[in-house]
Amino acid sequence: MLHLKKGASLALALGLIAGAAHAEVRTIKYYSDYDPIPLAAMQALIADFEAQHPDIKVELQNFDHEGYKTAIRNFLTTDSPDLANWYAGNRMAPFVKSGQFMDVSDVWKDNNLDQSLASAMPSMTIDGKQWGVPYTYYQWGIYYNKSAYAEAGAKVPTNWDEFIANCELFKAKGIDCLTTGTSALWPAAGIFDYLDLRTNGYDYHMKLTSGEIPWTDDGVRKVFAEWAKLVPYTTANAAALDWQDAAALFVQGKAANYVMGNFAVGVFKQGGMTNDTLGFMPFPTINPDVVRAEEAPTDTVHIPAGAKDPADAKVFLAYIASAEAQTKWNAAVGQLPINSAATVDEADPFLKAGFDLLSSTKGGIAQFFDRDAPAEMAKIGMEGFQEFMIYPDHLDAILTRLEAARQRIYKQ
Amino acid sequence: MTLAMSEPEPPQKSWWRSNQQRATPWLFLAPGMFMFGLYVIYPIIASFRLSFFKYDGLGTKVWLGLANYQELFSDPAFKTSLYNNVLWLILYLLAVPLGLGIAIFLNQTVRGIRIYKSLFFFPFVISQVVVGLIFSWFYAPNFGLLYSVIEFFTGKGVAILADPVLATYGIIAAGLWPQIAYCMILYLTGLNNVAPDQIEAARLDGAKGLKMLWYVILPQLRPATFIAVVVTVIGALRSFDLVSIMTKGGPFGSTRVLSYYMYEQALSEYGYRMGYGAAIAVVLFAIMMVFISGFIWKMVRDERGNR
């Protein structure tokens, strides 16, 4: 396939030299960090784009997902591509503030993206300008094992008190009410985020992650008070488990609930679960006065400030933002498009549930703790969450430590 | 003499001819010195310099003076790392006597002894990453061997790597496995060179058992012991792979060592405090220098003594 393409472009180049009458073909470079399935989906999109714009050729260079996080700092400052993948929210702030990403507000205006991508607009906006285009997100929530619910005789809860009451039923059967694996830290942050969003709401959560509320605040203590109710029913030794290890417990019916992102569905199904045994519910309501907000990490494409051909890169951004492109890419990958005119596969109950959940969210969409908070705060915070799950009585020490970190990190 | 006087003055010797003897060794050393300078000396100096700045790898460097070091000394994570490094240093040295014990045990001629020796040496040959993975599975809650055995006898399993107190010991135990094999092989080669006539003589004088070991064998093994201690101390100080593979410094940072903390601060996903990472590197370098200079000093002294 690749050779074929190269051959084709070579033939094209030769034709250009021979004919010298053709329009010039301009090449834009795009650096990305896709896993195999998303990569194939993006290559298909690029092929469509090149068919629509014969004068632009997109040269995609894919990086290893983890290695990309280091590589981007190098190539942005040395040899910029015209397009680069990254994430929304505070994760892009260092690049925006150091002038490495280009302001693309004009792409948003010219294509009415403030309408079609409205749900992700706040997380793409810094200083009133947009710095990139989102093309996918996925919902978080609680995945539950229907067999475990049947075994314990529990009903799917509609609010937090019922959820906690169920835990006793599961405990009687030797099933963990909630499982997680915090070896890589971030799964614990999913639980914290939702507890905070449900206890204090979106605005409070955003102020907390952007350093405007002290960690010793009463609101934060309320969150941990709710969490403390859950800790005794959570899988023991979670700190030594990867999220996939915990997924095994969940699949085997040794655990009933798992706070996770929709990407985990693939793993659950590989483990043998089907649409009949796997269920999804939004995180239950804790404080009914709080407007429902959800968590949906958003992936984005940006134009680096050092791009050589920003004009053509903007054409590509507009294409990536379109309903047609987002429908196609997300259908291939099994995630949710952001463009409100895009469609999802109605036959997939989890995509459907996620789409309904996010498109009806009034309170706001959070990115995830390690994207909303600056990297350093995220790390210290998630270590604190992990410690709390092992030693709930260390709470005071943990909060004091996080507060000291907040005062140091946000001051800079 | 007179003959030489009468000879006409030779046309000025070229610089090369007159200095050949002195210049040659430097010429041969030059490529190595260039590489050493570029890849060892320069990075050390650059790290020292960087440790006085605040730098995230993107923006501009901001001069901080000693602020990074001041922060280090009030940083609980740094104290934990330092404490764990000391723990590593002390417990890792167990590899030396244990390696000696196994070497003496294996130093006999029975059928198939080569196979046993290779089997004992095996853990040193496999990669540290594999060692880390094997031990993670060994300790793993719910399905790990150790967990299941403890659960069988006490009714409640212990997940070593999830326990902030035990986790470091669990990692050191994993590190000891290959390190003991390394010390063992050093001692096995040393035992080959033990002079049989001295043992004979000691036997005739009635020495046996521990006395024989302490007064006759061990003194002859001194070179092997020296190397074993050196590689073990250095190995303990640069322990990184096992921590990274087995716990990533967790649970909540309780198994960090200095090298891992440096990596976390400077290069990991949540890091990019290059200056702070460099300051940790400088501290680690200073600790290592204490040992390295000790070793070099001893080596130089021995060489002078042998002349």
XYZ file of C-alpha atoms in Angstrom:
719
model
C 0.000 0.000 0.000
C 2.718 2.369 1.062
C 4.866 1.462 -1.918
C 1.926 1.912 -4.169
C 1.392 5.401 -2.803
C 5.025 6.296 -3.146
C 4.984 4.982 -6.687
C 1.916 7.035 -7.422
C 3.435 10.231 -6.072
C 6.626 9.521 -7.996
C 4.636 9.107 -11.173
C 2.846 12.318 -10.322
C 6.136 14.117 -9.815
C 7.472 12.821 -13.112
C 4.280 13.883 -14.792
C 4.770 17.343 -13.343
C 8.240 17.634 -14.732
C 7.119 16.349 -18.094
C 3.942 18.357 -18.365
C 4.924 21.380 -16.278
C 1.406 22.601 -16.815
C -0.183 20.944 -13.776
C -1.035 22.868 -10.655
C 1.648 22.634 -8.011
C 1.074 19.935 -5.326
C 1.902 21.230 -1.873
C 2.829 18.863 0.943
C 1.881 19.384 4.577
C 3.483 17.320 7.320
C 1.328 15.827 10.079
C 2.837 14.219 13.207
C 0.567 11.900 15.179
C 0.542 9.302 17.980
C -2.087 6.801 16.879
C -2.443 3.172 17.867
C -2.942 0.827 14.886
C -6.746 1.070 14.526
C -6.978 4.884 14.815
C -3.978 5.142 12.499
C -5.723 3.177 9.767
C -8.823 5.326 10.262
C -6.800 8.524 9.921
C -5.058 7.231 6.801
C -8.473 6.609 5.264
C -9.503 10.188 6.138
C -6.357 11.573 4.574
C -7.029 9.644 1.383
C -10.502 11.205 1.230
C -9.064 14.639 1.914
C -6.472 14.308 -0.827
C -9.179 13.248 -3.255
C -11.138 16.414 -2.408
C -8.056 18.643 -2.525
C -5.811 17.322 -5.297
C -3.362 20.172 -4.788
C -2.601 19.249 -1.150
C -0.769 16.142 -0.045
C -0.701 15.157 3.649
C 2.398 13.382 4.807
C 1.541 11.522 8.023
C 4.295 10.476 10.369
C 3.149 8.344 13.268
C 4.983 8.129 16.617
C 4.761 5.654 19.445
C 2.049 6.891 21.814
C 4.254 7.273 24.892
C 7.318 8.439 22.988
C 5.269 11.183 21.340
C 4.815 12.994 24.645
C 8.569 13.556 24.756
C 9.061 13.959 21.028
C 6.577 16.822 20.692
C 8.705 19.053 22.893
C 11.659 18.453 20.643
C 10.066 18.834 17.254
C 7.983 21.890 18.168
C 11.121 23.808 19.087
C 13.342 22.494 16.297
C 11.645 21.252 13.131
C 7.890 21.797 13.299
C 5.432 19.853 11.176
C 2.356 21.669 9.824
C -0.025 19.671 12.009
C 0.397 17.837 15.320
C -1.798 15.777 17.608
C -2.307 16.772 21.214
C -4.978 17.047 23.923
C -7.458 19.679 25.021
C -7.654 21.542 28.305
C -4.728 22.357 30.500
C -2.595 19.810 28.647
C -2.194 22.230 25.768
C -1.653 25.265 27.993
C 2.174 24.995 28.182
C 2.394 24.958 24.377
C -0.071 27.803 23.989
C 1.636 29.947 26.615
C 5.108 29.385 25.212
C 3.821 30.322 21.754
C 4.298 26.901 20.172
C 0.708 26.487 18.931
C -0.920 28.772 16.374
C -4.172 30.612 17.056
C -6.786 28.986 14.794
C -9.820 31.049 15.830
C -10.320 31.964 12.158
C -10.885 28.295 11.263
C -13.542 28.161 13.978
C -15.230 31.355 12.720
C -15.113 30.539 9.017
C -16.618 27.089 9.502
C -19.120 27.912 12.282
C -17.357 25.465 14.539
C -18.602 27.381 17.577
C -21.964 25.829 16.691
C -20.985 22.368 15.517
C -18.202 21.746 18.059
C -19.856 23.728 20.854
C -19.530 21.011 23.514
C -15.737 21.026 23.277
C -15.269 24.747 22.690
C -14.525 25.710 26.325
C -11.747 23.134 26.554
C -10.154 24.428 23.333
C -10.239 28.081 24.419
C -7.434 29.901 26.178
C -7.443 33.726 26.428
C -10.614 33.819 24.321
C -8.970 32.147 21.318
C -9.116 28.624 19.970
C -5.830 26.796 19.579
C -6.767 23.613 17.755
C -9.603 21.403 16.544
C -11.050 18.469 18.507
C -12.005 15.381 16.540
C -12.959 12.738 19.119
C -13.804 12.071 22.726
C -15.153 9.220 24.800
C -17.355 9.116 27.834
C -16.451 7.970 31.324
C -18.914 6.363 33.640
C -19.564 3.150 35.529
C -19.405 -0.152 33.686
C -21.110 -2.945 35.581
C -21.209 -6.707 35.393
C -24.850 -7.771 35.024
C -24.102 -11.314 36.188
C -22.595 -10.003 39.414
C -25.675 -7.835 39.988
C -27.906 -10.878 39.433
C -25.823 -13.029 41.762
C -25.983 -10.493 44.580
C -29.620 -9.673 43.892
C -28.778 -5.985 43.470
C -30.698 -3.480 41.365
C -28.930 -0.960 39.157
C -28.742 2.105 41.428
C -30.217 5.449 40.530
C -28.390 7.472 43.148
C -25.318 7.346 45.342
C -27.037 6.011 48.479
C -28.408 3.061 46.547
C -24.993 2.477 45.046
C -23.404 2.290 48.509
C -26.264 0.141 49.831
C -25.653 -2.320 46.996
C -22.059 -2.662 48.130
C -23.234 -4.516 51.246
C -25.073 -7.020 49.028
C -21.949 -7.585 46.936
C -19.810 -7.928 50.021
C -22.049 -10.679 51.352
C -21.327 -12.645 48.168
C -17.590 -11.956 48.277
C -17.740 -9.635 45.278
C -15.850 -6.328 45.227
C -18.394 -3.545 44.817
C -15.905 -1.376 42.931
C -12.697 -2.419 41.279
C -9.814 -0.393 39.967
C -6.075 -0.734 39.368
C -4.087 2.314 40.413
C -0.597 1.128 39.545
C -0.490 3.731 36.778
C -2.254 6.254 39.088
C -4.784 7.707 36.611
C -7.678 5.271 37.242
C -7.942 6.669 40.793
C -8.297 10.151 39.332
C -11.395 9.034 37.413
C -13.088 8.187 40.691
C -12.044 11.464 42.302
C -13.183 13.540 39.336
C -16.652 12.039 39.348
C -17.044 12.301 43.120
C -16.091 15.968 42.889
C -18.297 16.660 39.853
C -21.258 15.055 41.636
C -20.595 16.613 45.057
C -19.465 20.129 44.127
C -20.152 20.451 40.420
C -18.227 21.419 37.305
C -17.272 24.979 38.215
C -15.854 23.958 41.550
C -13.920 21.100 39.964
C -12.433 23.397 37.335
C -11.447 25.965 39.953
C -9.840 23.228 42.003
C -7.829 21.843 39.096
C -6.768 25.298 37.991
C -5.506 26.092 41.463
C -8.083 28.644 42.603
C -9.446 26.578 45.489
C -7.239 25.286 48.292
C -7.069 21.540 48.747
C -7.885 21.992 52.422
C -11.268 23.484 51.485
C -14.407 21.980 53.030
C -15.701 21.049 49.581
C -12.691 18.816 49.013
C -13.201 17.198 52.410
C -16.805 16.428 51.468
C -15.551 14.609 48.373
C -13.193 12.477 50.404
C -15.948 11.795 52.943
C -18.016 10.261 50.132
C -14.979 8.366 48.889
C -14.329 6.988 52.365
C -17.707 5.242 52.200
C -16.528 3.421 49.090
C -12.974 2.514 50.117
C -13.867 -0.551 52.241
C -15.734 -2.044 49.272
C -12.993 -1.389 46.718
C -10.673 -4.147 45.466
C -7.828 -4.603 47.940
C -4.256 -4.128 46.723
C -5.433 -1.958 43.835
C -2.089 -0.149 44.008
C -0.316 -3.217 42.609
C -2.823 -3.734 39.784
C -2.814 -2.331 36.273
C -6.211 -1.299 34.986
C -6.239 -4.400 32.788
C -5.631 -6.632 35.848
C -8.677 -5.101 37.481
C -10.576 -5.573 34.218
C -9.881 -9.304 34.563
C -11.497 -9.320 38.024
C -14.431 -7.414 36.595
C -14.868 -9.775 33.653
C -14.688 -12.824 35.950
C -17.497 -11.443 38.088
C -15.262 -10.966 41.123
C -16.078 -7.260 40.962
C -19.362 -5.586 40.092
C -18.565 -1.986 39.080
C -15.683 -0.245 37.349
C -15.308 3.516 36.874
C -13.707 3.650 33.437
C -13.585 5.253 30.022
C -15.321 3.764 27.016
C -12.021 2.507 25.557
C -12.175 -0.287 28.149
C -15.187 -1.885 26.444
C -12.859 -3.523 23.926
C -10.884 -5.144 26.747
C -14.051 -6.292 28.557
C -15.355 -7.865 25.370
C -12.045 -9.548 24.620
C -12.377 -11.069 28.088
C -15.674 -12.639 27.023
C -18.313 -10.093 28.058
C -21.143 -9.301 25.677
C -23.806 -6.619 25.417
C -25.935 -8.974 27.560
C -23.530 -9.164 30.496
C -21.876 -5.735 30.329
C -23.813 -2.666 31.368
C -23.115 1.069 31.453
C -24.554 3.691 33.759
C -23.718 7.338 34.329
C -22.016 7.984 37.642
C -24.914 8.201 40.138
C -26.120 11.497 41.568
C -24.713 12.443 44.967
C -25.935 15.993 45.476
C -29.204 16.492 43.567
C -28.678 20.270 43.522
C -25.579 19.958 41.362
C -26.073 20.182 37.585
C -24.873 16.991 35.923
C -21.422 17.280 34.379
C -19.457 14.529 32.712
C -15.925 13.563 31.963
C -14.860 13.106 28.357
C -11.180 13.470 27.437
C -10.857 15.118 24.047
C -8.163 14.477 21.439
C -7.156 17.338 19.199
C -5.104 18.471 16.203
C -3.070 21.676 16.301
C -0.978 23.821 13.978
C 2.469 24.458 15.442
C 3.679 28.054 15.353
C 6.605 26.955 13.199
C 4.415 25.401 10.497
C 5.688 26.052 6.985
C 2.330 25.944 5.233
C -0.318 27.081 7.761
C -2.815 28.015 5.043
C -3.123 24.436 3.795
C -2.954 23.065 7.341
C -6.054 25.148 8.140
C -7.867 23.587 5.198
C -7.092 20.199 6.699
C -8.245 21.312 10.177
C -11.559 22.427 8.721
C -11.906 19.027 7.102
C -11.139 17.178 10.367
C -13.806 19.297 12.073
C -16.480 18.331 9.556
C -19.360 16.018 10.440
C -18.486 13.712 7.557
C -14.865 13.188 8.652
C -15.732 12.821 12.332
C -18.478 10.304 11.651
C -16.149 8.176 9.574
C -13.135 8.276 11.894
C -15.087 7.627 15.093
C -17.113 4.814 13.553
C -13.858 3.069 12.681
C -12.348 3.586 16.129
C -15.441 3.183 18.301
C -15.358 6.626 19.906
C -17.625 9.630 19.855
C -17.544 12.432 17.294
C -17.727 15.986 18.651
C -19.447 17.575 15.684
C -23.120 17.704 16.626
C -24.173 16.865 13.053
C -22.124 13.667 13.051
C -23.748 10.307 13.705
C -22.816 7.256 15.734
C -23.513 3.575 15.237
C -26.944 3.106 16.864
C -26.304 -0.627 17.201
C -23.480 -0.136 19.713
C -25.223 0.397 23.061
C -22.129 1.918 24.692
C -21.525 4.462 21.955
C -25.192 5.275 21.921
C -25.278 5.691 25.700
C -22.169 7.845 25.597
C -23.493 10.047 22.820
C -26.807 10.593 24.587
C -25.035 11.205 27.879
C -22.599 13.806 26.571
C -24.900 15.606 24.176
C -27.409 16.146 27.006
C -24.829 17.316 29.542
C -25.751 20.709 30.943
C -23.083 21.172 33.589
C -19.991 20.995 31.392
C -17.480 18.446 30.195
C -14.289 17.891 32.142
C -11.189 16.581 30.420
C -9.817 14.325 33.143
C -7.747 15.192 36.172
C -4.368 14.873 34.471
C -5.490 17.074 31.569
C -7.363 19.689 33.607
C -4.662 20.124 36.237
C -1.073 21.010 35.300
C 1.125 17.931 34.901
C 2.994 18.331 38.167
C -0.117 18.927 40.253
C -1.771 15.967 38.525
C 1.045 13.651 39.514
C 1.118 14.714 43.165
C -2.673 14.699 43.317
C -3.036 11.211 41.901
C -0.419 9.902 44.326
C -2.512 11.430 47.078
C -5.639 9.646 45.806
C -3.738 6.364 45.711
C -2.508 6.874 49.254
C -6.013 7.736 50.438
C -7.338 4.470 49.036
C -4.782 2.547 51.112
C -4.741 4.727 54.235
C -7.990 6.730 54.464
C -6.860 8.032 57.855
C -3.899 9.849 56.254
C -6.366 12.322 54.752
C -5.179 15.369 56.713
C -1.546 14.780 55.820
C -2.430 14.204 52.164
C -4.503 17.382 51.874
C -1.833 19.451 53.597
C 0.731 18.107 51.153
C -1.467 18.800 48.120
C -2.151 22.315 49.374
C 1.581 22.982 49.750
C 2.082 21.687 46.209
C -0.729 23.913 44.912
C 0.842 27.010 46.423
C 4.180 26.187 44.833
C 3.025 24.986 41.390
C 0.451 27.632 40.454
C 2.610 30.497 41.675
C 5.152 29.876 38.911
C 81.706 13.554 20.351
C 84.120 15.256 18.032
C 82.680 13.272 15.199
C 79.311 14.631 15.889
C 80.662 18.129 16.048
C 82.192 17.841 12.616
C 79.015 16.547 11.100
C 76.993 19.227 9.373
C 73.970 20.445 11.274
C 71.045 18.231 10.130
C 68.316 20.158 8.325
C 65.913 21.270 11.093
C 64.166 18.210 12.438
C 60.445 18.443 11.880
C 58.310 18.921 15.036
C 56.901 15.470 14.513
C 60.302 13.780 14.431
C 61.556 15.438 17.563
C 58.357 14.910 19.601
C 57.242 11.585 18.180
C 57.932 9.664 21.367
C 55.939 12.004 23.542
C 53.119 12.687 21.128
C 52.269 9.149 20.081
C 50.483 8.033 23.246
C 48.372 11.203 23.190
C 47.485 10.594 19.582
C 46.346 7.098 20.376
C 44.392 8.395 23.373
C 42.827 11.257 21.454
C 39.783 9.471 19.978
C 38.930 7.951 23.344
C 39.479 11.222 25.163
C 37.343 13.052 22.655
C 34.488 10.592 23.135
C 34.910 10.620 26.916
C 34.907 14.400 26.923
C 31.852 14.656 24.700
C 29.719 11.945 26.269
C 30.868 11.940 29.917
C 32.640 15.132 30.960
C 30.492 17.576 29.012
C 27.137 16.121 30.202
C 28.356 16.223 33.802
C 29.245 19.898 33.491
C 26.005 20.616 31.644
C 23.972 18.887 34.402
C 25.690 20.960 37.074
C 24.895 24.105 35.129
C 21.300 23.114 34.460
C 20.686 22.442 38.148
C 20.846 26.193 38.820
C 18.050 26.947 36.344
C 14.349 26.497 36.011
C 13.739 24.961 32.591
C 10.821 22.991 31.145
C 12.490 22.008 27.880
C 10.388 24.512 25.934
C 10.673 28.079 27.118
C 13.674 29.999 28.292
C 15.950 29.011 31.160
C 15.468 31.080 34.291
C 18.363 31.459 36.722
C 17.392 30.212 40.185
C 20.714 29.981 41.961
C 20.527 27.391 44.691
C 16.725 27.350 44.897
C 16.469 23.866 43.376
C 18.755 22.516 46.082
C 16.882 24.356 48.799
C 13.669 22.780 47.592
C 15.293 19.340 47.543
C 16.026 19.445 51.228
C 12.430 20.201 52.175
C 10.986 17.751 49.639
C 9.553 14.640 51.331
C 9.762 12.687 48.065
C 13.486 13.390 47.917
C 13.927 12.147 51.488
C 12.046 8.955 50.661
C 14.238 8.417 47.602
C 17.412 9.010 49.566
C 16.282 6.677 52.335
C 15.435 3.982 49.792
C 18.830 4.387 48.140
C 20.528 3.785 51.493
C 18.314 0.744 52.009
C 19.289 -0.544 48.575
C 22.960 0.031 49.319
C 22.899 -1.906 52.587
C 20.703 -4.804 51.549
C 22.232 -5.151 48.090
C 25.591 -5.878 49.719
C 24.071 -9.136 50.967
C 24.707 -10.357 47.429
C 28.442 -10.569 48.205
C 28.379 -13.135 51.066
C 25.476 -15.014 49.512
C 27.320 -15.214 46.183
C 30.394 -16.465 48.023
C 28.334 -19.145 49.781
C 26.851 -20.439 46.545
C 30.239 -20.312 44.820
C 31.842 -22.438 47.537
C 28.902 -24.808 47.415
C 29.221 -25.179 43.635
C 32.998 -25.404 43.635
C 33.126 -29.178 43.591
C 33.510 -31.833 40.964
C 30.397 -33.893 40.627
C 28.596 -35.093 37.547
C 26.792 -32.325 35.708
C 28.192 -29.512 37.881
C 28.482 -27.313 34.801
C 24.749 -27.492 34.324
C 24.125 -26.448 37.924
C 26.564 -23.603 37.589
C 24.852 -22.368 34.428
C 21.463 -22.602 36.100
C 22.670 -20.536 39.032
C 24.205 -18.014 36.653
C 21.061 -17.807 34.549
C 19.359 -14.861 36.328
C 22.315 -12.620 35.563
C 22.080 -13.332 31.867
C 18.440 -12.387 31.461
C 17.466 -8.745 31.195
C 16.572 -6.744 34.310
C 13.241 -5.975 32.710
C 12.442 -9.675 32.555
C 13.567 -10.132 36.162
C 11.247 -7.302 37.160
C 8.315 -8.829 35.304
C 8.905 -12.301 36.750
C 8.971 -10.921 40.286
C 5.906 -8.722 39.679
C 3.985 -11.840 38.734
C 5.483 -13.709 41.670
C 4.180 -11.002 44.034
C 0.963 -10.269 42.113
C -2.190 -10.173 44.196
C -4.836 -12.836 43.480
C -2.750 -15.030 41.170
C 0.912 -14.592 42.138
C 2.760 -17.588 43.581
C 3.990 -15.870 46.737
C 0.585 -14.307 47.343
C -1.133 -17.674 46.977
C 1.355 -19.444 49.253
C 0.934 -16.843 51.987
C -2.822 -16.992 51.518
C -2.727 -20.786 51.847
C -0.860 -20.702 55.158
C -2.290 -17.596 56.813
C -5.656 -17.267 55.112
C -4.885 -13.752 53.919
C -2.576 -12.921 51.042
C -0.009 -10.143 51.190
C 0.427 -8.055 48.051
C 4.039 -6.998 48.506
C 4.082 -4.333 45.809
C 0.837 -2.704 46.981
C 2.190 -2.246 50.495
C 4.151 0.991 50.848
C 6.328 -0.493 53.596
C 7.143 -3.840 51.988
C 7.353 -2.788 48.340
C 10.956 -1.549 48.433
C 12.109 -4.757 50.108
C 10.264 -6.709 47.429
C 12.112 -4.864 44.678
C 15.483 -5.264 46.388
C 14.844 -9.012 46.678
C 14.214 -9.091 42.935
C 17.440 -7.163 42.376
C 19.415 -9.537 44.601
C 18.492 -12.521 42.465
C 20.709 -11.582 39.485
C 23.255 -9.782 41.661
C 23.950 -12.908 43.739
C 24.550 -14.799 40.497
C 27.019 -12.145 39.413
C 28.964 -12.276 42.687
C 28.875 -16.052 42.514
C 30.540 -16.136 39.097
C 33.204 -13.665 40.279
C 33.969 -15.917 43.237
C 33.908 -19.107 41.151
C 36.667 -17.772 38.903
C 38.483 -16.583 42.016
C 38.247 -20.033 43.590
C 39.856 -21.552 40.491
C 42.949 -19.506 41.218
C 43.261 -20.433 44.892
C 46.686 -22.027 45.275
C 46.226 -25.727 46.064
C 49.588 -25.981 47.789
C 48.551 -23.407 50.390
C 45.406 -25.367 51.120
C 47.490 -28.519 51.377
C 49.836 -26.801 53.788
C 46.949 -25.428 55.853
C 45.433 -28.903 56.024
C 48.697 -30.336 57.305
C 48.644 -27.659 59.992
C 45.165 -28.813 60.974
C 43.075 -25.921 59.634
C 39.590 -26.731 58.461
C 36.071 -25.401 58.128
C 35.525 -21.746 58.925
C 39.109 -21.165 59.987
C 40.337 -22.454 56.633
C 37.840 -20.173 54.864
C 38.673 -17.087 56.884
C 42.468 -17.332 57.077
C 43.423 -19.198 53.895
C 40.734 -18.957 51.221
C 39.298 -15.473 51.735
C 42.633 -13.613 51.656
C 43.316 -15.211 48.286
C 39.885 -14.117 47.086
C 40.497 -10.456 47.908
C 40.582 -9.272 44.274
C 37.262 -11.027 43.609
C 35.751 -9.536 46.771
C 36.880 -6.073 45.747
C 35.262 -6.310 42.333
C 32.109 -7.858 43.800
C 31.721 -4.994 46.290
C 32.381 -2.371 43.616
C 29.820 -3.695 41.141
C 27.268 -4.242 43.893
C 27.592 -0.733 45.338
C 27.382 0.863 41.908
C 24.507 -1.445 40.958
C 22.598 -0.430 44.091
C 23.059 3.277 43.422
C 21.942 3.134 39.828
C 18.962 0.862 40.423
C 16.315 2.163 38.092
C 14.981 -0.534 35.763
C 13.457 -2.701 38.481
C 11.728 0.237 40.155
C 10.430 1.418 36.823
C 9.157 -2.006 35.787
C 7.754 -3.240 39.087
C 6.115 -0.221 40.732
C 6.892 2.953 38.750
C 7.970 4.386 42.081
C 4.598 3.650 43.695
C 2.522 3.041 45.718
C 2.361 6.831 46.045
C 6.076 7.276 45.589
C 7.215 5.026 48.422
C 9.622 2.950 46.316
C 11.309 5.806 44.484
C 15.068 5.895 44.374
C 17.108 8.943 43.381
C 17.668 7.875 39.795
C 13.982 7.188 39.285
C 12.930 10.426 40.958
C 15.303 12.298 38.676
C 13.724 10.653 35.645
C 10.224 11.448 36.920
C 11.013 15.098 37.502
C 12.948 15.710 34.310
C 11.627 13.424 31.624
C 8.445 11.535 32.489
C 4.939 12.349 31.341
C 4.202 14.550 34.367
C 7.684 15.974 34.765
C 9.692 18.415 32.685
C 11.376 20.154 35.561
C 14.763 19.749 33.944
C 16.588 21.931 36.451
C 15.165 20.129 39.463
C 15.955 16.774 37.862
C 19.501 17.941 37.237
C 19.831 18.921 40.901
C 18.826 15.382 41.915
C 21.359 14.031 39.431
C 24.069 16.172 40.993
C 23.265 14.836 44.466
C 23.336 11.255 43.157
C 26.614 11.999 41.413
C 28.093 13.329 44.658
C 27.070 10.182 46.536
C 28.515 7.976 43.820
C 31.737 9.992 43.780
C 32.325 9.151 47.447
C 32.390 5.468 46.595
C 34.073 5.767 43.220
C 36.935 7.884 44.571
C 37.359 5.358 47.377
C 37.641 2.545 44.878
C 40.011 4.446 42.603
C 42.159 5.457 45.550
C 42.449 1.814 46.622
C 43.244 0.683 43.088
C 45.967 3.289 42.661
C 47.443 2.386 46.035
C 47.495 -1.319 45.160
C 49.173 -0.636 41.851
C 51.856 1.513 43.461
C 52.391 -1.185 46.082
C 52.940 -3.835 43.447
C 55.664 -1.925 41.681
